[in-house]
PDB file of C-alpha atoms in Angstrom:
ATOM      1  CA  MET L   1       0.474  -0.308  -0.100  1.00  0.00           C
ATOM      2  CA  GLN L   2       1.542   2.994  -1.188  1.00  0.00           C
ATOM      3  CA  LYS L   3       1.091   5.583   1.153  1.00  0.00           C
ATOM      4  CA  VAL L   4      -0.561   9.356  -0.714  1.00  0.00           C
ATOM      5  CA  ARG L   5       1.968  12.182  -0.764  1.00  0.00           C
ATOM      6  CA  PRO L   6      -0.153  15.901  -0.723  1.00  0.00           C
ATOM      7  CA  LYS L   7      -0.109  17.740  -3.894  1.00  0.00           C
ATOM      8  CA  HIS L   8      -0.083  21.205  -1.741  1.00  0.00           C
ATOM      9  CA  LEU L   9       3.231  20.837   0.939  1.00  0.00           C
ATOM     10  CA  ASP L  10       0.912  23.547   3.970  1.00  0.00           C
ATOM     11  CA  LEU L  11       4.746  25.493   5.092  1.00  0.00           C
ATOM     12  CA  THR L  12       2.790  26.529   7.862  1.00  0.00           C
ATOM     13  CA  LYS L  13       0.721  22.582   9.245  1.00  0.00           C
ATOM     14  CA  ILE L  14       3.744  21.254   8.776  1.00  0.00           C
ATOM     15  CA  ARG L  15       6.558  20.167  12.776  1.00  0.00           C
ATOM     16  CA  LEU L  16      10.014  19.830  11.858  1.00  0.00           C
ATOM     17  CA  PRO L  17      11.589  18.011  15.174  1.00  0.00           C
ATOM     18  CA  TRP L  18      14.470  19.742  16.608  1.00  0.00           C
ATOM     19  CA  PRO L  19      17.401  17.890  14.339  1.00  0.00           C
ATOM     20  CA  GLY L  20      15.481  19.808  11.792  1.00  0.00           C
ATOM     21  CA  LYS L  21      15.142  23.191  13.517  1.00  0.00           C
ATOM     22  CA  VAL L  22      18.819  23.317  14.084  1.00  0.00           C
ATOM     23  CA  SER L  23      20.004  21.466  10.307  1.00  0.00           C
ATOM     24  CA  ILE L  24      18.129  24.515   8.579  1.00  0.00           C
ATOM     25  CA  LEU L  25      18.714  27.544  11.639  1.00  0.00           C
ATOM     26  CA  HIS L  26      22.100  25.803  10.483  1.00  0.00           C
ATOM     27  CA  ARG L  27      22.206  27.084   6.863  1.00  0.00           C
ATOM     28  CA  VAL L  28      19.687  30.991   7.055  1.00  0.00           C
ATOM     29  CA  SER L  29      23.184  31.487   9.882  1.00  0.00           C
ATOM     30  CA  GLY L  30      25.524  30.806   7.295  1.00  0.00           C
ATOM     31  CA  VAL L  31      23.600  32.965   4.385  1.00  0.00           C
ATOM     32  CA  ALA L  32      23.762  35.328   7.124  1.00  0.00           C
ATOM     33  CA  LEU L  33      28.000  34.820   7.348  1.00  0.00           C
ATOM     34  CA  PHE L  34      28.260  35.139   3.581  1.00  0.00           C
ATOM     35  CA  LEU L  35      26.277  37.988   3.688  1.00  0.00           C
ATOM     36  CA  GLY L  36      26.849  39.906   6.754  1.00  0.00           C
ATOM     37  CA  LEU L  37      30.955  39.397   6.141  1.00  0.00           C
ATOM     38  CA  PRO L  38      31.534  41.881   3.194  1.00  0.00           C
ATOM     39  CA  PHE L  39      29.429  44.802   5.698  1.00  0.00           C
ATOM     40  CA  LEU L  40      31.646  44.159   8.249  1.00  0.00           C
ATOM     41  CA  LEU L  41      35.262  44.170   6.268  1.00  0.00           C
ATOM     42  CA  TYR L  42      34.447  46.781   4.636  1.00  0.00           C
ATOM     43  CA  LEU L  43      33.304  48.356   8.017  1.00  0.00           C
ATOM     44  CA  LEU L  44      36.959  47.269   9.326  1.00  0.00           C
ATOM     45  CA  GLN L  45      38.804  48.774   6.297  1.00  0.00           C
ATOM     46  CA  LEU L  46      37.368  52.522   6.635  1.00  0.00           C
ATOM     47  CA  SER L  47      37.819  52.217  10.871  1.00  0.00           C
ATOM     48  CA  LEU L  48      41.676  51.518  10.008  1.00  0.00           C
ATOM     49  CA  SER L  49      41.730  54.344   7.388  1.00  0.00           C
ATOM     50  CA  SER L  50      41.802  57.445   9.761  1.00  0.00           C
ATOM     51  CA  PRO L  51      41.557  58.270  13.898  1.00  0.00           C
ATOM     52  CA  GLU L  52      38.635  61.042  12.483  1.00  0.00           C
ATOM     53  CA  VAL L  53      36.665  58.188  10.480  1.00  0.00           C
ATOM     54  CA  TYR L  54      37.388  55.072  13.668  1.00  0.00           C
ATOM     55  CA  ALA L  55      35.543  57.966  15.654  1.00  0.00           C
ATOM     56  CA  SER L  56      32.185  57.776  13.190  1.00  0.00           C
ATOM     57  CA  CYS L  57      32.537  53.943  12.844  1.00  0.00           C
ATOM     58  CA  LYS L  58      33.007  54.001  16.486  1.00  0.00           C
ATOM     59  CA  GLN L  59      29.126  56.214  16.657  1.00  0.00           C
ATOM     60  CA  PHE L  60      28.147  55.199  13.750  1.00  0.00           C
ATOM     61  CA  LEU L  61      28.136  51.247  16.047  1.00  0.00           C
ATOM     62  CA  THR L  62      26.925  52.883  19.353  1.00  0.00           C
ATOM     63  CA  HIS L  63      23.619  53.289  16.992  1.00  0.00           C
ATOM     64  CA  PRO L  64      20.597  50.343  18.824  1.00  0.00           C
ATOM     65  CA  LEU L  65      19.101  48.885  14.990  1.00  0.00           C
ATOM     66  CA  VAL L  66      23.003  48.825  13.984  1.00  0.00           C
ATOM     67  CA  LYS L  67      22.883  47.245  17.779  1.00  0.00           C
ATOM     68  CA  LEU L  68      20.477  45.107  17.124  1.00  0.00           C
ATOM     69  CA  VAL L  69      21.640  43.708  13.709  1.00  0.00           C
ATOM     70  CA  MET L  70      25.318  43.053  15.237  1.00  0.00           C
ATOM     71  CA  LEU L  71      24.014  41.027  17.686  1.00  0.00           C
ATOM     72  CA  GLY L  72      22.096  39.116  14.909  1.00  0.00           C
ATOM     73  CA  PHE L  73      25.812  38.676  13.503  1.00  0.00           C
ATOM     74  CA  ILE L  74      26.835  37.699  16.498  1.00  0.00           C
ATOM     75  CA  TRP L  75      24.318  35.019  17.110  1.00  0.00           C
ATOM     76  CA  ALA L  76      25.289  33.743  13.527  1.00  0.00           C
ATOM     77  CA  PHE L  77      28.595  32.922  13.913  1.00  0.00           C
ATOM     78  CA  MET L  78      27.543  31.104  17.312  1.00  0.00           C
ATOM     79  CA  HIS L  79      25.360  29.376  16.150  1.00  0.00           C
ATOM     80  CA  HIS L  80      27.183  27.444  13.157  1.00  0.00           C
ATOM     81  CA  LEU L  81      30.491  26.909  15.503  1.00  0.00           C
ATOM     82  CA  CYS L  82      27.812  25.326  17.687  1.00  0.00           C
ATOM     83  CA  ALA L  83      25.977  23.646  15.146  1.00  0.00           C
ATOM     84  CA  GLY L  84      29.334  22.625  12.425  1.00  0.00           C
ATOM     85  CA  ILE L  85      30.672  20.660  15.542  1.00  0.00           C
ATOM     86  CA  ARG L  86      27.447  19.106  16.020  1.00  0.00           C
ATOM     87  CA  PHE L  87      27.296  18.259  13.230  1.00  0.00           C
ATOM     88  CA  LEU L  88      31.612  17.465  12.346  1.00  0.00           C
ATOM     89  CA  ALA L  89      30.831  14.813  15.563  1.00  0.00           C
ATOM     90  CA  LEU L  90      27.031  13.127  13.824  1.00  0.00           C
ATOM     91  CA  ASP L  91      29.755  12.933  10.695  1.00  0.00           C
ATOM     92  CA  LEU L  92      32.510  10.348  12.970  1.00  0.00           C
ATOM     93  CA  HIS L  93      28.760   9.521  13.558  1.00  0.00           C
ATOM     94  CA  LYS L  94      28.886  10.742  17.452  1.00  0.00           C
ATOM     95  CA  GLY L  95      25.174  10.948  18.367  1.00  0.00           C
ATOM     96  CA  ILE L  96      23.518   9.935  15.970  1.00  0.00           C
ATOM     97  CA  GLN L  97      20.301   7.637  17.974  1.00  0.00           C
ATOM     98  CA  LEU L  98      17.410   9.612  18.074  1.00  0.00           C
ATOM     99  CA  HIS L  99      17.255  10.627  22.146  1.00  0.00           C
ATOM    100  CA  THR L 100      21.175  11.824  21.728  1.00  0.00           C
ATOM    101  CA  ALA L 101      20.534  13.180  18.437  1.00  0.00           C
ATOM    102  CA  ARG L 102      17.716  15.486  19.934  1.00  0.00           C
ATOM    103  CA  THR L 103      19.395  16.195  23.118  1.00  0.00           C
ATOM    104  CA  THR L 104      22.378  17.902  21.150  1.00  0.00           C
ATOM    105  CA  ALA L 105      20.267  19.938  18.846  1.00  0.00           C
ATOM    106  CA  LYS L 106      18.671  21.464  21.909  1.00  0.00           C
ATOM    107  CA  ALA L 107      21.842  21.822  23.532  1.00  0.00           C
ATOM    108  CA  VAL L 108      23.182  23.417  20.539  1.00  0.00           C
ATOM    109  CA  LEU L 109      19.929  26.167  20.630  1.00  0.00           C
ATOM    110  CA  VAL L 110      20.632  26.544  23.888  1.00  0.00           C
ATOM    111  CA  ILE L 111      23.896  26.766  23.989  1.00  0.00           C
ATOM    112  CA  SER L 112      23.891  29.639  20.499  1.00  0.00           C
ATOM    113  CA  LEU L 113      22.016  31.364  22.414  1.00  0.00           C
ATOM    114  CA  VAL L 114      23.656  31.793  25.757  1.00  0.00           C
ATOM    115  CA  LEU L 115      27.519  32.396  24.290  1.00  0.00           C
ATOM    116  CA  THR L 116      25.854  35.222  21.956  1.00  0.00           C
ATOM    117  CA  ALA L 117      24.202  36.794  25.267  1.00  0.00           C
ATOM    118  CA  VAL L 118      27.459  36.697  26.590  1.00  0.00           C
ATOM    119  CA  LEU L 119      29.605  37.828  23.745  1.00  0.00           C
ATOM    120  CA  GLY L 120      26.412  41.166  23.034  1.00  0.00           C
ATOM    121  CA  GLY L 121      26.406  41.725  26.186  1.00  0.00           C
ATOM    122  CA  VAL L 122      30.975  42.214  26.460  1.00  0.00           C
ATOM    123  CA  LEU L 123      31.216  43.561  23.024  1.00  0.00           C
ATOM    124  CA  LEU L 124      27.839  45.585  22.777  1.00  0.00           C
ATOM    125  CA  SER L 125      28.067  47.304  25.851  1.00  0.00           C
TER     126      SER L 125
END
């Protein structure tokens, strides 16, 4: 008996398990880092050009909206790092049991958020 597949997927009704959510967020964070890296490198290049430009870059980074974007970059880096380590362990066949995979997926989310809060508090204060 073959399973009847839906013709049109309703993405709002699909419930992903924790490892699936971590996998999608890993891709999202990778895209965010890829798109944000040129901006960050340009800002670094500007800040190194002269003391006056450095002061203006520093003032730009104090704007609340810019701090929020930078916090997003910090989260993207932390999540991508933690999930990448998890995926490397999975490639080595460590933690592939269902319970362990779910636990490590939840741990990636918690650890990346805690590291984001700590680094965001230190770097953006």
